[in-house]
Amino acid sequence: MNPLEETRAGFLDELHFGRLRWDLISPFPVQSESERARGDAVVAAVMNFLKQTVDPAEVDRTAKLPDGFHEACAARGYFRLQAPLEHGGLGLSAYNAFRMIQAVASWSVAASFAMAIHLGLGAGAYLPILADGELKSELERLLAMGLISGDADTEPTGAINRARATKAVPAADGTGFYVSGEKVYITNGPIAGLLRVSATVRENGIDHIRLFFVDTSDPGFSVRSCHEFLGLKGMPSANLMFDRVFVPRGRVLAFDGMHTKEEWRLVPELHSISVRGRMYPNAAPALAIGRLCLHWSREFVKRRSVDGSGLEDHDEIQRVVAANLAETFAMESVAEWCMLAEQHHPGIDLDPEQVLAKNIITMTSWRIVDRTLSLLAAEGYETASSKARRGAQPLPVERFFRDARGLRVTGGVDFNIDRWAARNFLLRHYSAPKPVAREPSELRTAGGSLSRRNQDHLRFVAGQAVSFARECRDLVDRHPDAEGLFTKEHMLILLNRIATELFSMSLVLAKAARLDPGGAGPTQDLADVFCTEARHRAADAQQRLSETDRPEHAKVCAEWLHGNGLEYLLRDTITTL
């Protein structure tokens, strides 16, 4: 395999060690005019295509996309978004591909998923890390045939487990492996022609994880059932079975360190694909939902009143609308940084940012749609079809509310992503203990580009970054055994929530400085609203982290699980299925 190109520390990596590198995020990256024009064209084309082919309300009702929809997408190149034009692709940049998937999701989240998974986590995502050879040539051949691909990793026992119950047994003649097992929640499972399947291989007495690229037309593969989710109706996802599916040796991927005694998903090549790939199916739809909520809220507030007083005159309504605007701006800032930063800073390590982005954007989207559902009480919780029957505007808030909740789960449950992210940055303190900053970073170059209040927010981030880094280093010093520290899961979650607020505030301020560089203007106001609330969230997480007198959570949990005196809580309740 080709070794990874050498990367240099990115903004978030420096922040974890107490340094706020304003020079890395300001001027905030933007698309070139030609790139934006190219993106505008593909977004307009896909919007027109969707309006002609997909009725999102019908998809939600039937949990089924129109017959031939994915084939039509493939014919238009929507499964080859970043492939070169000369190879039949659309030749899009990463950010233009993100913009296109976000546009699709704004019409139907389900319609966006197949192309998002194929692009971010399918077989094509592995081509850049493969050396020239049999595997790369084979994947290129299969993808050139127009096969839709997906990532088959999760099993009924849960994705978080290091081991994989799916087994791969070497063929007697050494030509390949027979893969057997079960996978669940596999997006594109019902429509994929090519799947990346994780399985355990026993070699020299040690269980190793290997990745097998399975042609789903081969004998032994079957779709056991299609999943129906709380939201995301129509998303192609299935429970898959593999019964001695033969995979030639040339379609097997392995790296050093991929065994069940270690966290094999942290192999750098695989980790980068995983975190970058989740920008498309998770972050893009979440941003679309936030933007839709802004539109619905404005239309609703402008036309509604209470006892003759317009909604827009009420303090709490103003706060809800302002919070939604500010948080959508924050989601956009994080997404743009993650997708555009490498163009402006070649070789920068964006893995830490992209790990955090999944939670930042999906959790923020959830807060926005949750507020919007309450704000639009007269046209919120009720389904769009029910509204239409009584003559009300059929806003699909309820549908996107369910979809937004699903985005917090897909691609990794939110609290586990927090734990995972904190584990990753603490590992950097163990394995590469760079000096931790002792004083806040100097920010003289930021002064004139930010309002007075936003300058104060930036100074806050610089000071908190130092305190945060010292706290992390102190934890590492007091726990020489990393695994011992990592058992303190809630502490890790709180640490990561502080990191996400500091990171998000930094990007919001940098983008505000770019859009309103004189220190005044609507974007500066948005940044102030967001940063004020982010400081409250960070302070709450810090207070919880600092508590020494804590409730007996483990004791209460054990008392319930083992029937020690709390059964009265189920009184008068039917629990049979």
XYZ file of C-alpha atoms in Angstrom:
577
model
C 0.000 0.000 0.000
C 1.067 3.544 -0.558
C 2.001 5.213 2.700
C -0.123 8.169 3.688
C 1.223 11.469 2.511
C 2.822 13.299 5.388
C 0.323 15.616 7.045
C 0.860 18.588 9.299
C -1.096 19.579 12.371
C -4.395 21.230 11.626
C -6.315 23.869 13.545
C -8.123 21.489 15.900
C -4.987 19.492 16.638
C -3.251 22.723 17.697
C -6.306 23.727 19.748
C -6.094 20.457 21.672
C -2.620 21.546 22.793
C -3.800 25.011 23.812
C -2.896 27.021 20.709
C -5.540 28.999 18.834
C -4.032 29.239 15.350
C -6.036 32.130 13.905
C -3.658 32.163 10.943
C -4.952 28.728 9.893
C -8.638 29.672 9.811
C -8.482 33.318 8.770
C -8.993 34.314 6.014
C -11.722 31.690 6.100
C -11.594 29.437 3.001
C -14.072 30.080 0.200
C -14.766 28.506 -3.158
C -13.307 30.156 -6.223
C -15.831 31.821 -8.520
C -15.368 29.147 -11.172
C -15.834 26.349 -8.641
C -18.955 27.964 -7.219
C -20.383 28.411 -10.713
C -19.728 24.741 -11.427
C -21.476 23.812 -8.177
C -24.402 26.115 -8.912
C -24.955 24.352 -12.229
C -25.014 20.804 -10.840
C -27.202 21.852 -7.893
C -29.727 23.463 -10.244
C -29.742 20.373 -12.466
C -30.277 17.905 -9.631
C -33.039 20.055 -8.102
C -34.902 20.063 -11.406
C -34.403 16.292 -11.752
C -35.763 15.621 -8.260
C -38.850 17.760 -8.689
C -39.705 15.796 -11.823
C -39.029 12.306 -10.442
C -39.552 12.197 -6.659
C -42.645 12.974 -4.591
C -41.085 13.182 -1.095
C -44.443 12.886 0.677
C -45.194 9.684 -1.229
C -41.718 8.330 -0.431
C -42.362 8.972 3.251
C -45.800 7.341 3.070
C -44.692 4.199 1.226
C -41.098 4.042 2.523
C -40.078 3.481 -1.085
C -38.304 5.594 -3.692
C -39.766 5.531 -7.224
C -38.994 2.490 -9.365
C -35.898 3.126 -11.438
C -34.806 6.118 -9.356
C -31.283 4.870 -8.617
C -30.817 3.717 -12.201
C -31.809 7.205 -13.388
C -29.323 8.731 -10.934
C -26.590 6.448 -12.244
C -27.370 7.420 -15.850
C -26.944 11.088 -14.926
C -23.569 10.448 -13.259
C -24.818 10.915 -9.702
C -22.909 7.842 -8.562
C -19.694 9.191 -10.083
C -19.722 12.691 -8.656
C -15.958 13.076 -8.286
C -14.846 10.744 -11.073
C -13.111 12.607 -13.935
C -15.236 13.778 -16.841
C -13.241 11.623 -19.241
C -14.201 8.551 -17.195
C -17.914 9.291 -17.259
C -18.064 11.196 -13.984
C -19.096 14.739 -13.114
C -15.594 15.787 -12.019
C -16.849 17.633 -8.932
C -14.699 18.906 -6.108
C -15.384 17.495 -2.632
C -17.325 20.581 -1.600
C -19.421 20.718 -4.761
C -20.301 17.051 -4.231
C -21.291 17.952 -0.655
C -23.414 20.850 -1.940
C -25.176 18.576 -4.392
C -26.012 15.946 -1.784
C -27.245 18.671 0.569
C -29.532 19.962 -2.189
C -30.957 16.461 -2.752
C -31.532 16.030 0.991
C -33.456 19.303 1.168
C -36.080 17.633 -1.075
C -35.805 14.075 0.260
C -33.212 12.850 2.757
C -33.874 9.270 1.642
C -33.052 10.183 -1.956
C -29.657 11.560 -0.901
C -28.408 8.533 1.004
C -27.473 6.105 -1.759
C -25.220 8.562 -3.587
C -23.815 9.887 -0.293
C -22.824 6.434 0.977
C -21.483 5.361 -2.416
C -19.330 8.490 -2.596
C -18.092 8.687 0.970
C -17.890 5.088 2.169
C -18.211 2.931 -0.951
C -15.492 1.156 -2.880
C -14.383 4.287 -4.708
C -13.375 5.937 -1.419
C -10.596 3.340 -1.072
C -8.954 3.954 -4.446
C -6.762 6.889 -3.266
C -5.111 4.754 -0.568
C -4.411 1.742 -2.791
C -1.138 1.155 -4.589
C -1.292 0.154 -8.236
C -2.036 -3.539 -8.343
C -4.687 -6.213 -8.531
C -7.091 -4.815 -5.911
C -7.082 -1.277 -7.292
C -7.529 -2.510 -10.863
C -10.358 -4.817 -9.833
C -12.233 -2.079 -7.969
C -11.794 0.326 -10.871
C -13.155 -2.323 -13.232
C -16.201 -3.049 -11.094
C -16.987 0.623 -10.518
C -16.609 1.366 -14.236
C -19.444 -1.112 -14.786
C -21.692 1.307 -12.909
C -22.087 -0.757 -9.742
C -23.492 1.029 -6.698
C -21.384 0.275 -3.633
C -21.730 0.359 0.142
C -20.063 -0.394 3.454
C -21.170 -3.582 5.261
C -19.655 -3.439 8.726
C -22.326 -3.346 11.460
C -23.497 -6.654 12.946
C -26.418 -7.584 15.236
C -24.062 -7.532 18.234
C -23.335 -3.831 17.598
C -20.898 -1.780 15.555
C -18.802 -0.699 18.546
C -17.394 -4.201 19.106
C -13.834 -4.667 17.856
C -14.399 -8.267 16.848
C -16.487 -9.264 13.840
C -18.663 -12.367 14.027
C -18.623 -12.564 10.231
C -15.892 -15.082 9.361
C -13.706 -15.556 6.315
C -12.228 -19.018 5.817
C -9.336 -19.458 3.362
C -10.078 -21.657 0.356
C -8.074 -24.885 0.296
C -6.346 -23.898 -2.947
C -5.330 -20.470 -1.607
C -7.194 -18.520 -4.297
C -9.487 -16.659 -1.929
C -11.840 -16.793 1.053
C -15.342 -17.963 1.872
C -17.194 -15.243 3.791
C -20.096 -16.151 6.097
C -22.047 -13.981 8.499
C -24.785 -11.416 9.003
C -24.786 -7.626 8.705
C -27.461 -5.115 9.708
C -28.275 -1.461 8.953
C -26.336 -1.600 5.697
C -27.201 1.439 3.604
C -27.311 0.548 -0.099
C -27.526 -3.099 0.938
C -30.643 -3.771 -1.178
C -29.287 -2.023 -4.290
C -25.502 -2.457 -4.119
C -23.582 -4.471 -6.668
C -20.371 -4.168 -4.637
C -20.001 -4.199 -0.852
C -17.019 -3.700 1.419
C -17.477 -6.379 4.095
C -15.498 -6.602 7.337
C -14.783 -10.129 8.555
C -12.506 -12.037 10.909
C -9.736 -14.245 9.546
C -7.809 -16.590 11.848
C -4.087 -16.422 11.028
C -1.301 -17.948 13.136
C -3.607 -18.222 16.128
C -4.615 -14.531 16.018
C -7.917 -13.086 14.835
C -7.323 -10.420 12.205
C -9.879 -8.130 10.601
C -9.810 -8.029 6.826
C -11.945 -6.072 4.370
C -13.513 -8.055 1.545
C -15.030 -6.480 -1.564
C -18.012 -8.684 -2.337
C -19.756 -8.814 -5.698
C -23.394 -9.209 -4.640
C -24.219 -11.205 -7.773
C -22.048 -14.062 -6.460
C -23.716 -17.142 -4.923
C -24.334 -17.059 -1.186
C -25.265 -13.388 -0.879
C -28.845 -12.477 0.039
C -30.931 -9.632 1.403
C -32.702 -11.041 4.432
C -34.943 -8.043 5.051
C -35.128 -4.304 4.440
C -35.167 -2.004 7.447
C -37.947 0.447 8.176
C -36.771 3.291 10.391
C -38.499 5.821 12.607
C -37.572 8.402 9.987
C -35.507 8.306 6.801
C -38.352 6.462 5.073
C -37.258 5.013 1.744
C -33.568 4.949 2.586
C -32.180 1.729 1.026
C -30.959 -0.173 4.092
C -31.038 -3.889 4.790
C -30.129 -6.921 6.867
C -27.722 -8.952 4.737
C -26.623 -12.594 4.820
C -23.380 -14.088 3.537
C -23.319 -17.870 3.197
C -19.862 -18.963 2.034
C -19.605 -16.153 -0.517
C -16.331 -16.662 -2.369
C -14.083 -13.587 -2.558
C -10.903 -13.847 -4.658
C -7.689 -13.005 -2.823
C -7.269 -10.023 -5.143
C -10.327 -8.364 -3.616
C -9.070 -8.379 -0.011
C -7.697 -5.342 1.815
C -5.439 -5.584 4.870
C -3.158 -3.254 6.825
C -0.815 -3.879 9.727
C -2.597 -3.581 13.065
C -5.970 -4.829 11.846
C -6.678 -7.386 14.550
C -9.233 -7.612 17.309
C -6.738 -6.962 20.130
C -6.317 -3.395 18.852
C -8.801 -0.838 17.558
C -8.377 -1.776 13.915
C -10.571 1.122 12.726
C -7.891 3.546 13.931
C -5.501 2.383 11.211
C -4.833 5.842 9.690
C -5.917 4.976 6.156
C -9.232 3.489 7.309
C -9.880 6.164 9.896
C -9.498 8.963 7.345
C -11.971 7.322 4.965
C -14.465 6.738 7.770
C -14.514 10.269 9.163
C -14.384 12.021 5.794
C -17.031 9.721 4.333
C -19.578 10.649 6.996
C -19.624 14.271 5.889
C -21.852 13.288 2.964
C -24.626 11.120 4.475
C -24.726 12.855 7.878
C -23.555 16.453 7.723
C -25.067 17.348 4.329
C -28.678 16.317 5.175
C -28.395 17.881 8.652
C -27.385 21.214 7.121
C -30.268 20.954 4.653
C -32.733 20.471 7.504
C -31.363 23.518 9.332
C -31.771 25.659 6.237
C -35.319 24.432 5.660
C -36.191 25.352 9.249
C -35.010 28.896 8.628
C -37.355 29.190 5.648
C -40.352 27.671 7.443
C -39.792 29.815 10.534
C -39.640 33.068 8.596
C -42.769 32.287 6.582
C -44.667 31.214 9.705
C -43.645 34.080 11.976
C -44.403 36.734 9.354
C -47.961 35.515 8.804
C -49.024 34.618 12.367
C -50.151 36.716 15.306
C -51.495 36.324 18.843
C -54.419 38.568 19.806
C -53.478 41.011 17.082
C -49.777 41.113 18.016
C -47.420 39.758 15.367
C -45.276 36.836 16.439
C -42.155 38.701 15.418
C -42.823 41.243 18.197
C -42.479 38.622 20.957
C -39.154 38.308 22.768
C -39.009 34.515 22.906
C -39.935 34.166 19.233
C -37.118 36.536 18.345
C -34.716 34.440 20.379
C -35.814 31.191 18.718
C -35.434 32.634 15.222
C -32.057 34.210 16.052
C -30.778 30.972 17.586
C -31.810 28.987 14.498
C -30.082 31.469 12.214
C -26.892 31.502 14.265
C -26.721 27.722 14.557
C -27.335 27.190 10.844
C -24.486 29.608 10.192
C -22.334 27.521 12.553
C -23.198 24.270 10.770
C -22.343 25.857 7.452
C -19.038 27.166 8.825
C -17.980 23.733 10.096
C -19.000 21.995 6.863
C -17.165 24.510 4.681
C -14.017 24.305 6.779
C -13.968 20.508 6.644
C -14.526 20.431 2.878
C -12.468 23.449 1.766
C -9.549 23.771 4.198
C -7.299 21.313 2.381
C -7.432 23.407 -0.796
C -6.051 26.391 1.117
C -3.695 24.445 3.398
C -2.407 21.431 1.421
C -1.319 18.546 3.610
C -3.252 19.724 6.661
C -4.608 16.971 8.939
C -8.399 17.320 8.935
C -9.210 14.000 10.617
C -9.862 15.585 14.049
C -12.165 18.211 12.512
C -14.125 15.678 10.497
C -14.580 13.414 13.526
C -16.171 16.306 15.424
C -18.156 17.575 12.441
C -20.583 14.642 12.465
C -21.797 15.434 15.975
C -21.537 19.205 15.722
C -23.724 19.368 12.638
C -26.259 16.632 13.407
C -26.734 17.700 17.039
C -27.077 21.352 16.027
C -29.566 20.416 13.327
C -31.568 18.515 15.936
C -31.715 21.553 18.232
C -32.899 23.694 15.319
C -35.653 21.357 14.127
C -36.763 20.714 17.717
C -37.198 24.462 18.294
C -38.915 24.828 14.929
C -41.430 22.089 15.713
C -42.399 23.981 18.875
C -42.391 27.358 17.158
C -44.681 26.090 14.393
C -47.032 24.465 16.901
C -50.026 25.012 14.627
C -48.214 23.419 11.674
C -45.475 21.332 13.266
C -46.174 17.986 14.927
C -49.069 17.252 12.600
C -48.119 15.441 9.388
C -48.059 17.351 6.112
C -50.934 15.288 4.670
C -53.047 15.954 7.749
C -52.402 19.691 7.404
C -53.398 19.561 3.747
C -56.709 17.859 4.591
C -57.726 20.774 6.807
C -56.461 23.421 4.410
C -53.333 24.410 6.347
C -49.997 24.915 4.655
C -48.551 21.358 4.408
C -45.103 22.079 5.778
C -43.213 18.745 6.196
C -41.683 19.715 9.556
C -42.704 16.437 11.187
C -41.034 14.380 8.437
C -37.734 16.226 8.683
C -37.974 16.117 12.488
C -37.913 12.317 12.301
C -35.121 12.391 9.724
C -33.004 14.701 11.883
C -33.319 12.321 14.830
C -32.105 9.491 12.652
C -29.013 11.451 11.617
C -27.904 11.502 15.257
C -27.818 7.684 15.159
C -26.597 6.811 11.667
C -22.846 6.828 11.239
C -22.343 6.370 14.984
C -24.585 7.218 17.945
C -23.973 10.788 19.125
C -22.666 10.077 22.634
C -20.364 7.368 21.328
C -18.938 9.760 18.736
C -18.187 12.148 21.618
C -16.406 9.369 23.496
C -14.553 8.257 20.392
C -13.395 11.772 19.521
C -12.114 12.461 23.034
C -10.262 9.147 23.018
C -8.583 10.115 19.754
C -7.314 13.493 20.904
C -6.184 12.155 24.288
C -4.215 9.497 22.422
C -2.293 12.359 20.811
C -1.237 13.468 24.278
C -0.024 9.934 24.969
C 1.690 9.169 21.669
C 2.886 12.631 20.582
C 3.074 14.765 23.719
C 3.787 18.155 22.215
C 4.290 20.968 24.715
C 1.026 22.381 26.017
C 0.634 26.157 25.701
C 1.111 28.058 28.941
C -0.392 31.359 27.785
C -3.297 32.213 25.430
C -2.326 32.792 21.818
C -1.730 36.350 20.636
C -4.590 37.509 18.419
C -3.500 40.945 17.266
C -4.314 40.229 13.608
C -7.956 39.424 14.456
C -8.788 42.720 16.157
C -10.088 44.924 13.366
C -12.056 42.173 11.640
C -14.354 41.405 14.576
C -16.872 43.402 16.587
C -16.069 44.245 20.198
C -18.225 41.402 21.501
C -16.768 38.931 19.018
C -13.231 39.956 19.964
C -14.188 39.046 23.521
C -15.494 35.665 22.325
C -12.220 35.005 20.518
C -10.185 35.887 23.624
C -12.421 33.513 25.571
C -11.641 30.675 23.156
C -7.893 31.387 23.350
C -7.954 31.317 27.153
C -10.165 28.254 27.410
C -8.006 26.379 24.912
C -5.041 26.693 27.291
C -7.109 25.531 30.281
C -8.572 22.663 28.263
C -5.167 21.458 27.053
C -3.729 21.590 30.560
C -6.690 19.603 31.875
C -6.178 16.950 29.195
C -2.438 16.726 29.877
C -3.059 16.475 33.613
C -5.485 13.605 33.035
C -2.945 11.803 30.870
C -0.185 12.338 33.444
C -2.406 10.938 36.218
C -3.429 7.935 34.116
C -0.315 6.397 32.540
C -2.521 3.490 31.425
C -4.599 4.975 28.598
C -7.195 2.204 28.734
C -7.826 3.017 32.384
C -8.571 6.631 31.495
C -10.788 5.578 28.615
C -13.123 3.687 30.959
C -14.259 7.070 32.298
C -16.691 7.403 29.425
C -18.838 10.273 30.647
C -15.776 12.339 31.425
C -14.574 11.788 27.849
C -17.968 12.842 26.511
C -17.869 16.086 28.508
C -14.314 16.799 27.374
C -15.314 16.445 23.763
C -18.334 18.681 24.182
C -16.061 21.442 25.444
C -13.736 20.881 22.485
C -16.636 21.056 20.005
C -17.830 24.385 21.392
C -14.355 25.950 21.246
C -13.809 24.636 17.728
C -17.219 25.766 16.466
C -16.824 29.227 17.985
C -13.446 29.629 16.289
C -14.780 28.800 12.835
C -17.876 30.959 13.257
C -15.727 33.936 14.224
C -13.322 33.346 11.339
C -16.160 33.183 8.835
C -17.787 36.304 10.288
C -14.460 38.100 9.919
C -14.371 37.034 6.268
C -17.943 38.045 5.409
C -18.131 41.268 7.470
C -14.467 42.246 7.809
C -15.140 45.708 9.190
C -16.340 44.350 12.517
C -19.985 45.230 11.882
C -22.814 43.656 9.910
C -25.416 40.874 10.139
C -22.853 38.058 10.119
C -21.055 39.581 13.100
C -24.401 39.577 14.925
C -24.972 35.926 14.029
C -21.541 35.028 15.371
C -22.258 36.861 18.618
C -25.551 35.013 19.124
C -23.933 31.649 18.465
C -20.837 32.235 20.603
C -22.854 33.505 23.564
C -24.882 30.295 23.693
C -21.818 28.140 22.993
C -20.112 29.664 26.024
C -23.071 28.655 28.189
C -22.921 25.085 26.857
C -19.167 24.909 27.415
C -19.534 26.274 30.953
C -22.184 23.660 31.748
C -19.954 20.830 30.475
C -16.992 22.222 32.427
C -19.014 22.450 35.627
C -20.164 18.849 35.252
C -16.597 17.779 34.519
C -15.336 19.480 37.683
C -17.897 17.938 40.038
C -16.356 15.718 42.693
C -19.489 14.764 44.630
C -21.471 12.769 42.090
C -24.611 10.613 42.344
C -24.282 6.816 42.453
C -25.202 6.161 38.822
C -23.628 2.684 38.779
C -25.438 1.683 41.961
C -28.828 2.846 40.683
C -28.241 1.058 37.375
C -27.330 -2.208 39.143
C -30.329 -1.980 41.470
C -32.632 -1.727 38.501
C -30.996 -4.366 36.319
C -30.914 -6.938 39.102
C -34.336 -6.262 40.672
C -33.262 -4.767 43.972
C -36.239 -2.713 45.116
C -37.210 -0.572 42.146
C -39.812 -2.777 40.470
C -42.590 -0.427 41.625
C -41.560 1.881 38.757
C -43.267 -0.553 36.350
C -46.539 -0.550 38.276
C -49.706 -0.565 36.116
C -47.705 -1.066 32.917
C -48.193 -3.673 30.183
C -44.687 -4.833 29.218
C -45.436 -7.896 27.103
C -44.704 -7.592 23.382
